[in-house]
Amino acid sequence: MIESYSDSHPFLLVRLADLFVLLKSSTLAIDLYRKAQGILSSKGIVDSGLDTFIQKYALQVDGEVNETLTKARKSSYYQEWKPTKQHAFPTNLPQLPPESQEVKERWQKLVPEGSIFFETYLKKLAIETNHIESTFLLTEASTQDLVRRGISEGMVNYRPESSLQDSAKIKSILNDTLVSSI
């Protein structure tokens, strides 16, 4: 709807901007208010109340944004690493959802522990987990070989942009990841 009517209905833009204000998306609201102001101005309509509101609100939002940026520059976004087993996952909660046991039983029937599928799945999961965390980046051929032949037998070929480029360390990390996922 906004794509169809925004250029000809400044009232719609102002109402939508009001909703963004309620949703605490001030910068988006300012953009819509200014777009409505521009449409009115192009039609020769001057709304001094709207102009004054936009000017005051824009100053307020600019102040809030600058304050947030100042705080962000002083903050540290570092989180200390801890092994996977130390994280609080749903299985560590005092009470699991009632359906969890049924899901677990069905999964175990479909894929018993120790099956080829289960082992292959865990190897692929270990590699992808480390890709997502940007620990290292392997080539697709290397990923397939490690999944097919195993961590100790498979070849490790990392991509040029990989932050870790030591095959022995990569295999060690993969083995640690596998141990923690069992």
C-alpha atoms as one frame of an Amber mdcrd trajectory, in Angstrom:
protein
   0.000   0.000   0.000   2.758   2.448   0.897   4.383   1.934  -2.522   1.118
   2.738  -4.299  -0.035   5.789  -2.365   2.979   7.369  -0.669   3.726   9.980
  -3.350   0.188  11.310  -3.482  -1.013  10.941   0.104   1.133  12.791   2.623
  -1.496  12.156   5.313  -0.820   8.410   4.978   2.905   9.044   5.383   2.345
  11.116   8.525   0.110   8.421  10.035   2.672   5.737   9.191   5.418   7.899
  10.706   3.301   8.211  13.869   3.196   4.413  14.040   6.973   4.266  13.691
   7.253   6.690  16.604   5.106   4.353  18.715   7.323   1.446  17.656  10.402
   3.454  18.717  11.783   3.671  15.159  12.420   7.386  15.287  14.829   7.628
  12.362  12.331   5.932  10.037   9.605   8.218  11.327  11.690  11.318  10.588
  12.263  10.097   7.035   8.519   9.657   6.449   7.670  13.011   8.049  10.185
  14.730   5.773   8.827  12.916   2.719   5.307  14.125   3.564   6.683  17.624
   4.132   8.366  17.529   0.699   5.147  16.417  -1.031   3.181  19.216   0.616
   5.873  21.728  -0.293   5.879  20.600  -3.945   2.125  21.321  -4.049   2.639
  24.778  -2.559   1.221  23.815   0.844   3.023  25.115   3.913   2.077  23.546
   7.228   4.015  25.504   9.833   2.829  23.190  12.636   4.232  20.150  10.838
   7.431  22.021   9.945   8.008  23.037  13.568   7.237  19.528  14.835   9.640
  17.911  12.360  12.409  20.354  13.233  12.055  19.776  17.000  11.602  16.026
  16.682  14.587  15.703  14.330  16.784  17.543  16.857  15.573  15.223  19.630
  16.217  12.091  17.534  19.625  13.375  16.440  20.554  13.909  20.097  19.416
  10.387  21.024  21.355   8.841  18.137  24.531  10.753  19.024  24.173   9.737
  22.689  23.779   6.076  21.698  26.814   6.260  19.413  28.894   7.852  22.180
  27.912   5.079  24.598  28.644   2.424  21.957  32.155   3.766  21.390  32.875
   3.430  25.118  31.436  -0.083  25.386  33.214  -3.331  24.778  31.510  -6.004
  22.720  33.876  -8.744  23.750  32.434 -11.941  25.159  34.739 -14.422  26.772
  34.804 -17.791  25.015  33.570 -20.820  26.869  33.223 -24.438  25.718  29.920
 -25.559  24.253  29.200 -27.861  27.180  29.200 -24.883  29.566  26.430 -23.041
  27.709  22.914 -23.313  29.106  20.955 -25.113  26.431  17.311 -26.191  26.775
  18.408 -29.669  27.847  19.982 -28.071  30.922  16.738 -26.392  31.969  15.032
 -27.631  35.111  11.978 -28.790  33.155  11.882 -29.641  29.469   8.749 -29.076
  27.395   6.402 -32.098  27.580   6.868 -32.899  23.878  10.665 -33.057  24.111
  10.800 -36.701  25.128   8.634 -37.741  22.171  10.844 -35.776  19.753  13.975
 -37.312  21.278  12.545 -40.861  20.997  11.470 -40.353  17.383  14.898 -38.955
  16.472  16.647 -41.895  18.150  14.450 -44.378  16.254  15.124 -42.652  12.933
  18.830 -42.124  13.532  20.325 -44.326  16.233  23.537 -43.113  17.815  26.543
 -44.669  16.104  24.800 -44.956  12.720  26.595 -43.732   9.612  24.006 -40.994
   9.096  24.380 -39.772  12.687  28.188 -39.677  12.499  28.087 -37.923   9.105
  25.579 -35.411  10.436  27.780 -34.613  13.455  30.882 -34.097  11.281  28.996
 -31.761   8.934  27.519 -29.915  11.917  30.975 -29.478  13.496  32.393 -27.994
  10.279  29.425 -25.688   9.671  29.430 -24.518  13.285  33.031 -23.395  12.938
  32.269 -21.747   9.586  29.422 -19.775  11.157  31.627 -18.719  14.064  34.361
 -17.775  11.530  36.872 -19.946  13.360  38.057 -21.190   9.969  36.725 -21.505
   6.429  37.259 -24.728   4.482  36.839 -25.347   0.780  33.760 -27.314  -0.250
  35.918 -30.227  -1.450  37.687 -30.348   1.905  34.372 -30.255   3.777  33.049
 -33.166   1.720  36.242 -35.165   2.217  36.256 -34.605   5.993  32.602 -35.640
   6.216  33.103 -38.715   4.028  36.466 -39.989   5.337  36.446 -38.541   8.830
  38.433 -35.860  10.626  41.646 -37.864  11.076  41.692 -39.228   7.489  40.224
 -36.268   5.588  42.198 -33.510   3.925  42.053 -29.958   5.261  42.114 -27.245
   2.601  41.192 -23.837   3.925  40.050 -20.884   1.890  42.428 -17.913   1.504
  40.209 -15.690   3.693  40.195 -18.213   6.559  41.420 -16.675   9.805  42.963
 -19.992  10.880  45.309 -21.632   8.392  46.834 -24.475  10.383  45.550 -27.931
   9.358  46.523 -29.596  12.649  44.730 -26.953  14.718  41.657 -27.137  12.478
  41.477 -30.920  12.956  41.947 -30.478  16.697  39.108 -27.935  16.854  36.852
 -30.232  14.810  37.607 -33.151  17.150  36.838 -30.946  20.188  33.601 -29.824
  18.577  32.604 -33.430  17.892  33.370 -34.497  21.465  31.274 -31.642  22.866
  28.287 -32.455  20.619  27.922 -36.073  21.716
